[in-house]
Coordinates of C-alpha atoms in Angstrom, one line a residue:
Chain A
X225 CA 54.9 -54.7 -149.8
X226 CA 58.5 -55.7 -149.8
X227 CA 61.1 -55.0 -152.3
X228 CA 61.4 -59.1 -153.8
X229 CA 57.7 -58.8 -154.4
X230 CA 58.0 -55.7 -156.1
X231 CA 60.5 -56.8 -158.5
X232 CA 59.0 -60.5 -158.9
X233 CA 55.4 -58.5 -159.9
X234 CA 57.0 -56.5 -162.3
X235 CA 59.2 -59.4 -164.0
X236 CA 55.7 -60.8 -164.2
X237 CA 53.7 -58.7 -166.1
X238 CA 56.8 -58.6 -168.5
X239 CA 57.2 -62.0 -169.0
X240 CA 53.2 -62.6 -169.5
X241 CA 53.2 -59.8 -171.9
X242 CA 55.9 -60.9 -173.7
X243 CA 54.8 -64.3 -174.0
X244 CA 51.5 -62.7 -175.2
X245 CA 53.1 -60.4 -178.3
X246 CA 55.0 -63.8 -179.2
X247 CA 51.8 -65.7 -179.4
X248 CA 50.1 -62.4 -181.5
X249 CA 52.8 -62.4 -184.1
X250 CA 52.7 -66.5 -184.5
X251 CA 48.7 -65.6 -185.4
X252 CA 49.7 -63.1 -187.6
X253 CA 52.4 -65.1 -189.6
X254 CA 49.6 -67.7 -190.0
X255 CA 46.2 -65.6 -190.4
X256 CA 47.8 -62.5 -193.2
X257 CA 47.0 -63.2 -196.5
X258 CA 50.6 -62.7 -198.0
X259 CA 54.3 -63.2 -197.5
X260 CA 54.7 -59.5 -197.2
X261 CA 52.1 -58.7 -194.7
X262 CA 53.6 -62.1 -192.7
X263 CA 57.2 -60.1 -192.8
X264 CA 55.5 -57.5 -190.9
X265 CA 53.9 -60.2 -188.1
X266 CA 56.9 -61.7 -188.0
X267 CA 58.4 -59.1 -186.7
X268 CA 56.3 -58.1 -183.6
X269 CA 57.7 -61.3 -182.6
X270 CA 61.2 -60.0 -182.9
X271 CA 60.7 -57.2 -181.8
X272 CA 58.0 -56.5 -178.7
X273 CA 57.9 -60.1 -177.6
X274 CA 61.7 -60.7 -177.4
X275 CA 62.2 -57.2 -175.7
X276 CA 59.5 -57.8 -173.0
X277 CA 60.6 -61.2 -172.5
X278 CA 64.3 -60.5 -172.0
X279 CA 63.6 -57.2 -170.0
X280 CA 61.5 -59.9 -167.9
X281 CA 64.4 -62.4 -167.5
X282 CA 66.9 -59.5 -166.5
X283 CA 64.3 -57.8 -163.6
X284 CA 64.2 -61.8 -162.6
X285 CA 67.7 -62.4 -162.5
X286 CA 68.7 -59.0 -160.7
X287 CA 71.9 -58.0 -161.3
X288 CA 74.6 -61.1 -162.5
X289 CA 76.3 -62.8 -165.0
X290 CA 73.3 -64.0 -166.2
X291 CA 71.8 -60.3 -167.1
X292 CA 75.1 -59.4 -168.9
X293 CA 74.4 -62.4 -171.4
X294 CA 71.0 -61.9 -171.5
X295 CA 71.6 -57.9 -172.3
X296 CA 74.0 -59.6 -175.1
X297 CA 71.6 -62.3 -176.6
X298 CA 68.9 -59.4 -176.6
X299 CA 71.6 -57.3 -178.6
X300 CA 72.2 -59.3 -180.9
X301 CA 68.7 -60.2 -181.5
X302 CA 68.1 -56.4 -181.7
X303 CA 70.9 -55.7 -184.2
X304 CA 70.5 -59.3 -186.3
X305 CA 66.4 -59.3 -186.6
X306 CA 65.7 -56.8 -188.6
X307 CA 68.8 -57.8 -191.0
X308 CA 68.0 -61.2 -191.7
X309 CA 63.8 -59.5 -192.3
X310 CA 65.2 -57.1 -194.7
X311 CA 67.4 -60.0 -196.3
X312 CA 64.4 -62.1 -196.9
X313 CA 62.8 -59.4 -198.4
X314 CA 65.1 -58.3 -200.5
X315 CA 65.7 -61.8 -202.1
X316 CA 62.0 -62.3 -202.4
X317 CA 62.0 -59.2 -204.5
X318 CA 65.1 -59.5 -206.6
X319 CA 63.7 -63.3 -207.7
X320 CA 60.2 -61.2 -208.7
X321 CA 57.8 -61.7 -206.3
X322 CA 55.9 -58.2 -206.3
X323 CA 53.6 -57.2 -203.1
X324 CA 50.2 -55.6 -204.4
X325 CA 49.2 -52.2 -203.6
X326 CA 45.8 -51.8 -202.0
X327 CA 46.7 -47.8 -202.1
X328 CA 46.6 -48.4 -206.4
X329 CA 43.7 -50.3 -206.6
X330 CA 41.7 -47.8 -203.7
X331 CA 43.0 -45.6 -206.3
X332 CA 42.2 -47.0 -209.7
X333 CA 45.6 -46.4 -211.1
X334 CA 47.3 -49.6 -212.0
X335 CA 50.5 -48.1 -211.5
X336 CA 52.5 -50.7 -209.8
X337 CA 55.6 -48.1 -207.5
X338 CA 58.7 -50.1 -208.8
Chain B
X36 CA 98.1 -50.8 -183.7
X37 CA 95.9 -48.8 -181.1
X38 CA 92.8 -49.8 -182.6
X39 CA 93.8 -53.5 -182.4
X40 CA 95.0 -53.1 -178.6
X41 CA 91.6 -52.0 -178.0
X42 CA 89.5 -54.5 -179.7
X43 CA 91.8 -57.4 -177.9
X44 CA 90.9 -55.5 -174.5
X45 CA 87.8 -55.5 -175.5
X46 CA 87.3 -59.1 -176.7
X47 CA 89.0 -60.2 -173.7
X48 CA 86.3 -58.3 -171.1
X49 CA 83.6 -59.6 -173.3
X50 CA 85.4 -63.1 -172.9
X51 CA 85.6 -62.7 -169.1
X52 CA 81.9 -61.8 -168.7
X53 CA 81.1 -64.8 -170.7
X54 CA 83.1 -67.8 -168.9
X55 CA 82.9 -66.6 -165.2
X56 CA 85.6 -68.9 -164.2
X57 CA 88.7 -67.9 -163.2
X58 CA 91.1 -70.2 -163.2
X59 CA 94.9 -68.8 -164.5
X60 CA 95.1 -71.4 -166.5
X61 CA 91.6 -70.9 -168.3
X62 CA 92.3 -67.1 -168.3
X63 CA 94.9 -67.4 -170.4
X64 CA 93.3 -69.1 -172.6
X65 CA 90.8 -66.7 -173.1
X66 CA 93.3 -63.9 -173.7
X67 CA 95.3 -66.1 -176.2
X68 CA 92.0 -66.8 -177.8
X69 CA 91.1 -62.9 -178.1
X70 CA 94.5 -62.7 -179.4
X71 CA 94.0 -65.1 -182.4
X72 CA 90.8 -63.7 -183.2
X73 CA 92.0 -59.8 -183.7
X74 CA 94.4 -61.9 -185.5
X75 CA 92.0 -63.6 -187.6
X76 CA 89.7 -60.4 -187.9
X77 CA 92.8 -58.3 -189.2
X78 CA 93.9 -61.0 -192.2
X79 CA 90.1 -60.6 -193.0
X80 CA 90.0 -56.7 -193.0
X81 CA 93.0 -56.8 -195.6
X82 CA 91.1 -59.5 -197.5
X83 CA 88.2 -57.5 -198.3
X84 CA 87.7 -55.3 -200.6
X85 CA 85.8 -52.1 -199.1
X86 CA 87.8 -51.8 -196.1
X87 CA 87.2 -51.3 -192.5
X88 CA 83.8 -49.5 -191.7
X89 CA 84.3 -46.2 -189.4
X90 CA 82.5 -45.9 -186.8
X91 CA 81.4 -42.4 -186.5
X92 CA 78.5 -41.4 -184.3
X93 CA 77.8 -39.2 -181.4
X94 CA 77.4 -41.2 -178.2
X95 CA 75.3 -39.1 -176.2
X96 CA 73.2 -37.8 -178.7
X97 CA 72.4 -41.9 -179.6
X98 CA 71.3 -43.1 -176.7
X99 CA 68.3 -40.3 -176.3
X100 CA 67.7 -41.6 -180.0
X101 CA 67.6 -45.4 -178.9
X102 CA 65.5 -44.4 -176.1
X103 CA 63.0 -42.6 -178.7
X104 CA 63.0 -45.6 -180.9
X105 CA 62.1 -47.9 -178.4
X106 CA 58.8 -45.5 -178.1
X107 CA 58.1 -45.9 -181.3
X108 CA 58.4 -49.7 -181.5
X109 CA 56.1 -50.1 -178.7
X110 CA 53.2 -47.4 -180.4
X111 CA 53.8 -49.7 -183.5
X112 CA 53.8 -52.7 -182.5
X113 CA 50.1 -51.7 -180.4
X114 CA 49.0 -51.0 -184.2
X115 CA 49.8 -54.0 -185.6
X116 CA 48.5 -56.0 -182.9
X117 CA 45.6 -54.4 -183.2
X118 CA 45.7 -55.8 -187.6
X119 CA 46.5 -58.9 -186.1
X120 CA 43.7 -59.0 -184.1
X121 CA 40.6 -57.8 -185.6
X122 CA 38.4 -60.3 -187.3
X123 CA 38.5 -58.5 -190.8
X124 CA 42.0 -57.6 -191.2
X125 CA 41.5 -54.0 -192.9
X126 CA 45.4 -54.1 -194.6
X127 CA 46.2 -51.2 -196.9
X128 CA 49.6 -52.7 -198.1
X129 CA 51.2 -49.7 -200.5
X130 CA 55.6 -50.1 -201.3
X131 CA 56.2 -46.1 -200.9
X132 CA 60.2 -44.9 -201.6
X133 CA 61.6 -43.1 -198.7
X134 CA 64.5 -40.5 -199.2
X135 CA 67.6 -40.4 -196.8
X136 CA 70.1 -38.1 -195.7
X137 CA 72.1 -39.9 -194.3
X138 CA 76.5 -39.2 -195.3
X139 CA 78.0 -42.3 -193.4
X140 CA 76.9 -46.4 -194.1
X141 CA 76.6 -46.5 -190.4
X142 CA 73.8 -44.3 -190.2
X143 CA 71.8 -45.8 -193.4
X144 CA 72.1 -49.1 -192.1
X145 CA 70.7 -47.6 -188.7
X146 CA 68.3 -45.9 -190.5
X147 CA 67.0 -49.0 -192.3
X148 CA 67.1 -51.2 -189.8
X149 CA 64.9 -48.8 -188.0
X150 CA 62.3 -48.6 -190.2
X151 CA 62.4 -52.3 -190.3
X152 CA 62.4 -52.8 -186.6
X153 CA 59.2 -51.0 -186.1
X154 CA 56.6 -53.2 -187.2
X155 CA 54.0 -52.1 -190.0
X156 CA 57.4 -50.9 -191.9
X157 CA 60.4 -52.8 -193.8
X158 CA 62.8 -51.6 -196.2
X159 CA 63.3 -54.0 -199.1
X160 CA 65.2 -52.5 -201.1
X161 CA 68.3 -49.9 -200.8
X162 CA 69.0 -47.2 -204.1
X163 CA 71.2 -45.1 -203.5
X164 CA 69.5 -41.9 -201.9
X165 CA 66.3 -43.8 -200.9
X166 CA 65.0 -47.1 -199.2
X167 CA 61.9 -48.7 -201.0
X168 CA 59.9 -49.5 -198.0
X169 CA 57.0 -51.8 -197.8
X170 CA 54.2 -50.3 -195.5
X171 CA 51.5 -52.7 -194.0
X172 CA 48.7 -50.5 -193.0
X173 CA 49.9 -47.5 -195.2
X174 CA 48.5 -43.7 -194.5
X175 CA 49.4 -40.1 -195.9
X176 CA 51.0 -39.2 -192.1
X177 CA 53.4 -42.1 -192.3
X178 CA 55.6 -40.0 -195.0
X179 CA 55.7 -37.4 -192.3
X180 CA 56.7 -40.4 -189.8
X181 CA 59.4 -41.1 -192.0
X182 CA 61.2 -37.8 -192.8
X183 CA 61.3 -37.4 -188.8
X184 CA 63.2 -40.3 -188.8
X185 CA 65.6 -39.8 -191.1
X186 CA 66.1 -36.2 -189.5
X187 CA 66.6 -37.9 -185.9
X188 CA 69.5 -40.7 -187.6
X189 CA 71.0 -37.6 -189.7
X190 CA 71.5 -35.8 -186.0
X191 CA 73.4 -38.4 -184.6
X192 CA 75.7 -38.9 -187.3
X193 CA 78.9 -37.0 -186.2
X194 CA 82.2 -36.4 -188.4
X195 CA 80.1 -36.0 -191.6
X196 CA 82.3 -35.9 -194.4
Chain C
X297 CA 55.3 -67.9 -164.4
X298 CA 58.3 -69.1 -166.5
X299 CA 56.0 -71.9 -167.0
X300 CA 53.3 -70.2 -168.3
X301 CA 56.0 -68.6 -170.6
X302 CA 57.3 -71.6 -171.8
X303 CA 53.8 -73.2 -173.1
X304 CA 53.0 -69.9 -174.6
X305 CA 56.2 -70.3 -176.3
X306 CA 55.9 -73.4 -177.4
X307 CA 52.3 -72.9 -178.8
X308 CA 53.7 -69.8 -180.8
X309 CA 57.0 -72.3 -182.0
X310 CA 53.5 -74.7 -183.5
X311 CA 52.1 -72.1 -185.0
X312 CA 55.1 -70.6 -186.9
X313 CA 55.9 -74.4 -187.5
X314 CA 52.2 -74.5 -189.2
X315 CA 53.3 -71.4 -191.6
X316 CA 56.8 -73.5 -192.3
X317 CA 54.5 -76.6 -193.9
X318 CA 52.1 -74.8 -195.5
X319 CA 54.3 -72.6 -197.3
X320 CA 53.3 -71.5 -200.6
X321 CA 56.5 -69.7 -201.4
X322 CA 60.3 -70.3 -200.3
X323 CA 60.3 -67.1 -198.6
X324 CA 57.8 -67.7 -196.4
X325 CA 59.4 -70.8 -195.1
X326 CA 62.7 -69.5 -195.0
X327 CA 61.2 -66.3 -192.5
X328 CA 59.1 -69.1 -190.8
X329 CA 62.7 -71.2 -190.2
X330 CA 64.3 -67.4 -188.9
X331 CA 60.9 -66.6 -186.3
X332 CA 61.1 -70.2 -185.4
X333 CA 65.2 -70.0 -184.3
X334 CA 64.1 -66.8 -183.4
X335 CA 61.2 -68.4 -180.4
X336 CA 64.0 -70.9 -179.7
X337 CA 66.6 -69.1 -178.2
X338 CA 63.6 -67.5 -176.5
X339 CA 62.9 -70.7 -175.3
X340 CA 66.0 -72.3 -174.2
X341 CA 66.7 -69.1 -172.0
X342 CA 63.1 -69.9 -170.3
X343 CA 64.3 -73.1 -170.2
X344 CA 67.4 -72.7 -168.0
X345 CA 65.3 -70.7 -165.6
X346 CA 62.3 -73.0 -165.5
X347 CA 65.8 -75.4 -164.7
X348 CA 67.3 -73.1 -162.6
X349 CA 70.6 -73.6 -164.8
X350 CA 71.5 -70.6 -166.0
X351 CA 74.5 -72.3 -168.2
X352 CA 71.3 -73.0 -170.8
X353 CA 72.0 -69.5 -171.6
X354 CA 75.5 -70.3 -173.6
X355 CA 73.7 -72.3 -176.0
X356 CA 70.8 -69.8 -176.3
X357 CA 73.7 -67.6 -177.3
X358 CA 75.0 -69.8 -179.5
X359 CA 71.9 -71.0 -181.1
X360 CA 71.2 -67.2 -181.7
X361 CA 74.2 -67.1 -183.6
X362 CA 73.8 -70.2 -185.7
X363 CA 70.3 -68.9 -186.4
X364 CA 71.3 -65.5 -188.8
X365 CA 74.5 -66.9 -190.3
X366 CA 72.3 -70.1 -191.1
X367 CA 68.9 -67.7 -192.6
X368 CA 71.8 -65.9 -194.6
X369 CA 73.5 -69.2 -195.8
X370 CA 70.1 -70.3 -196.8
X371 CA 69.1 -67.1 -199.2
X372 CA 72.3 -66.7 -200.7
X373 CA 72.7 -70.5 -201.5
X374 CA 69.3 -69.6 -202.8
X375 CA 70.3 -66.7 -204.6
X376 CA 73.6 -67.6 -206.1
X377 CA 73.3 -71.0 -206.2
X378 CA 76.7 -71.3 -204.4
X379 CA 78.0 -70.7 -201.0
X380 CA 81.6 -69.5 -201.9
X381 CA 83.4 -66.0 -202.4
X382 CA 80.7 -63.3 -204.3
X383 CA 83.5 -62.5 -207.3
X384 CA 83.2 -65.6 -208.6
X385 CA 79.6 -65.9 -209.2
X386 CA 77.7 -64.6 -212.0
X387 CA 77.5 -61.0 -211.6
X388 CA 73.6 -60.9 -213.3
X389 CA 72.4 -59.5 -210.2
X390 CA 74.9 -57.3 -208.1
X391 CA 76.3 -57.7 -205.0
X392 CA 73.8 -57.1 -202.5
X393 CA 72.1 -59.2 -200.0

């Protein structure tokens, strides 16, 4: 068990899982029943799946040039993801689409929150 | 004039970790080029009309709540995975309105995009004084999520007022 | 391995691109367009090490880059039916995006 194994089995089981959580939240844009449950898919791509899969790259690449812009891309991804979600949300609900509340109807209110 | 020393210095290290050749020549272009762009970045500050954001946030204390968040990203992400993956999707999609405490624009915005980086929540909307957050699989406990939250952003923030 | 990565990629980029046709609304297609930019610059940096040239990781940079400023141009071209300066639009609905 030498150290190159080591750090090629763990870059590995990064890069599977990542490619897995990708492949999950690509199902889930396509299988959930609304645009504002596929927000929500859409990010586990974003999120777990481009973490694992850059963490993955930089355990590959050891310690380089190449991690440093990988650290950066994944940054940016980090900071810019969630922004451009919340954008696309934000204009879906300023031009008046409204999410249903499965809470309300459990509920038998009819109150729509906002 | 400090401030813009330091964001050329900085520009310029970012520039050298980018290009990896160092040619005199090509370094100076680099440092010219980091030169325009404070340039460029300053004629826009004065341009605008809110100003320059401060930053204003304790180092030391944020990286323990980065560490944190990462956690939680990875407990949420299990849960919706789990949605995704189950043959009847059981979704119990409610909008709930989620108060913050935050003083600075800095830490709202890392608030926000917090809640929207964990999967199952996204803020959609930002009044002032709360976020209007759209939950996917919405329980009682995830109020309880939220106000810790906002309690761990509010303890980073430093300099408040 | 960074081939298995690069075909579960690529079936994930065919899936999203499934989402893009069918639609219904805008906003689905315009968060299908972001996930699939998104998957890309996932994919190029697989790319340059399936390649072993690292350089593909400039463009992956760059292409991550293009890919918010172009979801942002999108909605508020969408929004305000314009792409210039904020003041000059019609102020119905605020300033924030």
């Amino acid at each position: 068990m030498t150290w190159a194994l080591v750090v090629e089995i763990i870059s590995w089981i990064l890069i599977i899982s990542g490619s897995a959580f990708t492949i999950i939240g690509a199902i889930g844009s396509l299988r959930f029943p609304d645009f504002w449950s596929r927000l929500h898919a859409a990010s586990v791509t974003e999120s777990a799946g481009m973490i694992l899969l850059i963490a993955g790259m930089c355990v590959h690449a050891g310690l380089s040039l190449v991690t440093v812009k990988l650290i950066l891309i994944g940054a940016f991804i980090f900071l810019t993801g969630p922004t451009s979600t919340h954008a696309v949300a934000n204009a879906a609900l300023v031009s008046g689409e409204r999410p249903e509340s499965d809470e309300e109807d459990k509920k038998k209110k009819g109150k729509q929150v906002r | 004039m400090l401030r813009k020393i330091i964001t050329a210095l900085v520009f310029f290290a970012l520039w050298l970790l980018m290009s990896g050749i160092y040619k005199p020549m090509i370094v100076w272009l680099g440092a010219a080029s980091s030169i325009l762009a404070v340039f460029v970045t300053d004629r826009m500050n004065r341009a605008s009309v809110r100003g320059h954001m401060t930053i204003k946030i304790k180092p030391f204390a944020s990286v323990g709540y980065w560490l944190w968040l990462m956690v939680e990203i990875a407990k949420a992400n299990w849960a919706v995975t789990k949605l995704i993956l189950t043959p009847e999707m059981k979704l119990n999609r409610h909008m709930i309105t989620v108060p913050n405490s935050q003083v600075t624009d800095l830490g709202a915005t890392i608030f926000a995009n917090s809640i929207t980086l964990t999967p199952g929540t996204i803020t959609v909307e930002v009044e002032p004084g709360v976020f209007i957050v759209h939950a996917l699989d919405y329980s009682s406990s995830d109020m309880d999520a939220m106000a810790d939250m906002d309690r761990r952003v509010t303890a980073i923030e430093s300099g408040v007022e | 391995m960074f081939i298995a990565a690069a075909i579960a990629l690529f079936i994930s980029m065919m899936l999203v691109l499934a989402r893009l046709y069918a639609g219904p609304t805008l906003y689905d297609r315009v968060l299908a367009v972001n996930s699939f930019g998104t998957l890309t610059v996932l994919f190029i940096a697989i790319l340059g090490f399936l390649n072993g040239r690292p350089d593909f990781l400039d463009i992956a940079i760059l292409y991550a880059l293009i890919n918010f400023v172009g979801t942002i141009a999108i909605l508020k071209f969408f929004r305000y039916r314009s792409l210039g300066d904020i003041s000059q639009m019609p102020p119905d609905e605020g300033d924030t995006l």
